[in-house]
mmCIF file of C-alpha atoms in Angstrom:
data_model
loop_
_atom_site.group_PDB
_atom_site.id
_atom_site.type_symbol
_atom_site.label_atom_id
_atom_site.label_comp_id
_atom_site.label_asym_id
_atom_site.label_seq_id
_atom_site.Cartn_x
_atom_site.Cartn_y
_atom_site.Cartn_z
ATOM 1 C CA UNK A 228 -19.037 7.727 8.558
ATOM 2 C CA UNK A 229 -16.909 10.871 9.731
ATOM 3 C CA UNK A 230 -13.506 11.966 9.066
ATOM 4 C CA UNK A 231 -11.450 9.968 11.763
ATOM 5 C CA UNK A 232 -13.678 7.030 10.611
ATOM 6 C CA UNK A 233 -12.808 7.582 7.560
ATOM 7 C CA UNK A 234 -8.956 8.502 7.400
ATOM 8 C CA UNK A 235 -8.447 5.166 10.189
ATOM 9 C CA UNK A 236 -10.580 3.017 7.669
ATOM 10 C CA UNK A 237 -8.752 3.591 4.806
ATOM 11 C CA UNK A 238 -5.385 4.480 6.464
ATOM 12 C CA UNK A 239 -5.110 0.896 8.107
ATOM 13 C CA UNK A 240 -6.325 -1.046 4.752
ATOM 14 C CA UNK A 241 -3.485 0.758 2.827
ATOM 15 C CA UNK A 242 -1.222 -1.066 5.736
ATOM 16 C CA UNK A 243 -2.436 -4.613 5.628
ATOM 17 C CA UNK A 244 -2.485 -4.358 1.917
ATOM 18 C CA UNK A 245 1.740 -3.593 2.264
ATOM 19 C CA UNK A 246 1.665 -7.155 4.550
ATOM 20 C CA UNK A 247 0.005 -8.606 1.055
ATOM 21 C CA UNK A 248 2.705 -7.185 -1.292
ATOM 22 C CA UNK A 249 5.707 -7.975 0.759
ATOM 23 C CA UNK A 250 4.675 -11.404 1.653
ATOM 24 C CA UNK A 251 4.049 -11.730 -2.514
ATOM 25 C CA UNK A 252 7.776 -10.008 -2.911
ATOM 26 C CA UNK A 253 8.835 -12.652 -0.245
ATOM 27 C CA UNK A 254 7.676 -15.314 -2.128
ATOM 28 C CA UNK A 255 9.060 -14.169 -5.733
ATOM 29 C CA UNK A 256 12.357 -13.202 -4.561
ATOM 30 C CA UNK A 257 13.577 -14.701 -1.974
ATOM 31 C CA UNK A 258 11.612 -18.494 -1.613
ATOM 32 C CA UNK A 259 11.431 -18.002 -5.526
ATOM 33 C CA UNK A 260 7.928 -20.134 -5.540
ATOM 34 C CA UNK A 261 5.791 -18.027 -7.053
ATOM 35 C CA UNK A 262 4.830 -14.608 -8.737
ATOM 36 C CA UNK A 263 1.269 -15.052 -7.899
ATOM 37 C CA UNK A 264 1.238 -13.347 -4.929
ATOM 38 C CA UNK A 265 2.831 -9.595 -6.151
ATOM 39 C CA UNK A 266 0.334 -10.032 -9.349
ATOM 40 C CA UNK A 267 -2.860 -10.346 -6.267
ATOM 41 C CA UNK A 268 -1.592 -7.896 -3.632
ATOM 42 C CA UNK A 269 0.264 -5.594 -6.207
ATOM 43 C CA UNK A 270 -3.268 -5.056 -8.067
ATOM 44 C CA UNK A 271 -5.506 -4.632 -4.621
ATOM 45 C CA UNK A 272 -2.252 -2.930 -2.476
ATOM 46 C CA UNK A 273 -2.348 -0.239 -5.849
ATOM 47 C CA UNK A 274 -6.197 0.100 -6.216
ATOM 48 C CA UNK A 275 -6.323 0.301 -2.224
ATOM 49 C CA UNK A 276 -3.323 2.948 -2.537
ATOM 50 C CA UNK A 277 -5.507 4.940 -4.873
ATOM 51 C CA UNK A 278 -8.116 5.008 -2.712
ATOM 52 C CA UNK A 279 -6.008 6.115 1.028
ATOM 53 C CA UNK A 280 -4.631 8.924 -1.817
ATOM 54 C CA UNK A 281 -8.271 10.436 -2.624
ATOM 55 C CA UNK A 282 -9.310 9.797 1.209
ATOM 56 C CA UNK A 283 -6.168 11.940 1.876
ATOM 57 C CA UNK A 284 -6.692 14.586 -0.391
ATOM 58 C CA UNK A 285 -10.207 14.505 0.356
ATOM 59 C CA UNK A 286 -10.285 15.466 4.415
ATOM 60 C CA UNK A 287 -6.937 17.092 3.747
ATOM 61 C CA UNK A 288 -10.394 20.116 1.935
ATOM 62 C CA UNK A 289 -12.580 19.545 4.703
ATOM 63 C CA UNK A 290 -9.888 19.668 8.077
ATOM 64 C CA UNK A 291 -8.473 22.392 6.161
ATOM 65 C CA UNK A 292 -4.535 21.201 6.756
ATOM 66 C CA UNK A 293 -1.716 23.139 6.205
ATOM 67 C CA UNK A 294 0.087 22.249 2.617
ATOM 68 C CA UNK A 295 2.526 20.226 4.784
ATOM 69 C CA UNK A 296 0.415 18.132 6.494
ATOM 70 C CA UNK A 297 -1.620 17.717 2.991
ATOM 71 C CA UNK A 298 1.702 16.560 0.892
ATOM 72 C CA UNK A 299 2.598 14.624 4.359
ATOM 73 C CA UNK A 300 -0.291 12.376 4.592
ATOM 74 C CA UNK A 301 -0.563 11.445 0.960
ATOM 75 C CA UNK A 302 3.313 10.573 0.538
ATOM 76 C CA UNK A 303 3.172 8.320 3.599
ATOM 77 C CA UNK A 304 1.496 5.677 1.701
ATOM 78 C CA UNK A 305 4.762 5.459 0.035
ATOM 79 C CA UNK A 306 6.591 3.789 2.469
ATOM 80 C CA UNK A 307 5.659 0.820 4.476
ATOM 81 C CA UNK A 308 3.203 1.201 6.945
ATOM 82 C CA UNK A 309 3.757 4.711 7.270
ATOM 83 C CA UNK A 310 0.080 5.297 7.372
ATOM 84 C CA UNK A 311 -0.363 4.410 10.952
ATOM 85 C CA UNK A 312 2.020 6.678 12.639
ATOM 86 C CA UNK A 313 0.621 9.276 10.530
ATOM 87 C CA UNK A 314 -3.398 8.333 11.137
ATOM 88 C CA UNK A 315 -2.268 8.704 14.826
ATOM 89 C CA UNK A 316 -0.409 11.739 14.549
ATOM 90 C CA UNK A 317 -3.211 13.995 13.149
ATOM 91 C CA UNK A 318 -5.367 12.372 15.386
ATOM 92 C CA UNK A 319 -3.886 13.001 18.671
ATOM 93 C CA UNK A 320 -2.956 16.491 17.420
ATOM 94 C CA UNK A 321 -6.961 16.758 16.492
ATOM 95 C CA UNK A 322 -6.792 17.296 13.093
ATOM 96 C CA UNK A 323 -9.260 14.419 12.112
ATOM 97 C CA UNK A 324 -11.393 16.236 14.711
ATOM 98 C CA UNK A 325 -15.566 17.002 13.762
ATOM 99 C CA UNK A 326 -17.582 16.051 11.255
ATOM 100 C CA UNK A 327 -17.754 16.994 7.062
ATOM 101 C CA UNK A 328 -18.069 20.994 6.875
ATOM 102 C CA UNK A 329 -19.440 21.120 4.225
ATOM 103 C CA UNK A 330 -22.252 18.780 4.157
ATOM 104 C CA UNK A 331 -25.719 20.034 3.821
ATOM 105 C CA UNK A 332 -26.571 22.953 5.909
ATOM 106 C CA UNK A 333 -22.752 23.146 6.894
ATOM 107 C CA UNK A 334 -20.476 25.656 5.703
ATOM 108 C CA UNK A 335 -21.114 27.374 2.613
ATOM 109 C CA UNK A 336 -18.312 26.292 0.659
ATOM 110 C CA UNK A 337 -15.422 28.783 -1.370
ATOM 111 C CA UNK A 338 -13.187 27.697 -4.013
ATOM 112 C CA UNK A 339 -13.179 25.224 -6.274
ATOM 113 C CA UNK A 340 -12.259 21.958 -3.879
ATOM 114 C CA UNK A 341 -15.053 23.004 -1.975
ATOM 115 C CA UNK A 342 -17.516 22.747 -3.990
ATOM 116 C CA UNK A 343 -16.608 19.831 -5.063
ATOM 117 C CA UNK A 344 -16.342 18.287 -2.095
ATOM 118 C CA UNK A 345 -19.437 19.760 -0.863
ATOM 119 C CA UNK A 346 -20.956 18.310 -4.019
ATOM 120 C CA UNK A 347 -19.729 14.811 -3.192
ATOM 121 C CA UNK A 348 -21.234 15.603 0.663
ATOM 122 C CA UNK A 349 -24.605 16.185 -0.324
ATOM 123 C CA UNK A 350 -24.789 13.285 -3.430
ATOM 124 C CA UNK A 351 -23.243 10.099 -2.162
ATOM 125 C CA UNK A 352 -24.838 7.811 -4.009
ATOM 126 C CA UNK A 353 -23.877 9.517 -7.081
ATOM 127 C CA UNK A 354 -20.742 10.686 -5.696
ATOM 128 C CA UNK A 355 -19.817 6.740 -4.961
ATOM 129 C CA UNK A 356 -20.010 5.808 -8.458
ATOM 130 C CA UNK A 357 -18.902 8.518 -10.168
ATOM 131 C CA UNK A 358 -15.521 7.606 -7.787
ATOM 132 C CA UNK A 359 -15.715 3.904 -8.645
ATOM 133 C CA UNK A 360 -15.803 4.874 -12.334
ATOM 134 C CA UNK A 361 -12.856 7.049 -11.673
ATOM 135 C CA UNK A 362 -10.501 5.002 -9.634
ATOM 136 C CA UNK A 363 -11.309 2.197 -11.548
ATOM 137 C CA UNK A 364 -10.149 4.213 -15.174
ATOM 138 C CA UNK A 365 -7.029 5.282 -13.683
ATOM 139 C CA UNK A 366 -6.202 1.711 -11.722
ATOM 140 C CA UNK A 367 -7.093 -0.062 -15.515
ATOM 141 C CA UNK A 368 -4.603 2.456 -17.126
ATOM 142 C CA UNK A 369 -1.979 1.646 -14.200
ATOM 143 C CA UNK A 370 -2.548 -2.091 -15.102
ATOM 144 C CA UNK A 371 -2.777 -1.764 -18.986
ATOM 145 C CA UNK A 372 1.032 0.184 -17.765
ATOM 146 C CA UNK A 373 2.114 -3.250 -16.135
ATOM 147 C CA UNK A 374 4.651 -3.125 -12.897
ATOM 148 C CA UNK A 375 6.415 0.476 -12.328
ATOM 149 C CA UNK A 376 10.114 -0.886 -12.573
ATOM 150 C CA UNK A 377 8.600 -1.183 -16.230
ATOM 151 C CA UNK A 378 7.356 2.330 -17.269
ATOM 152 C CA UNK A 379 10.412 3.425 -18.599
ATOM 153 C CA UNK A 380 12.376 0.445 -20.166
#
């Protein structure tokens, strides 16, 4: 999967999980019928949010975005549905074009982040396993912490 397709897919998934979370919040706070929707959708949204942030950072390195563009891409996940216009803007400006420049046979990586990305692109199966374990660990920690509103109470 090329950078454009990966970023587009995860940006869309992040927006879909916002919908699920907003429906759950509506059921909990407006209709006051159940908080099950927030429990389920909140967890799914949190997981996809982390995946989106990781994908945005990975794409940022590959595409050599400016710091402003990279941070804006990551932060767009905080605002409901903002990942969609962010993706459209990046695509329109050609910032998602091309393939993985550090893949096998590609450019020589410079610096720690590019070397890490080159390793991921050259060892995709092992990288997916390591990433799933890492995201799962962060996700589990956040579940242990509870909803964000209770962290500092």
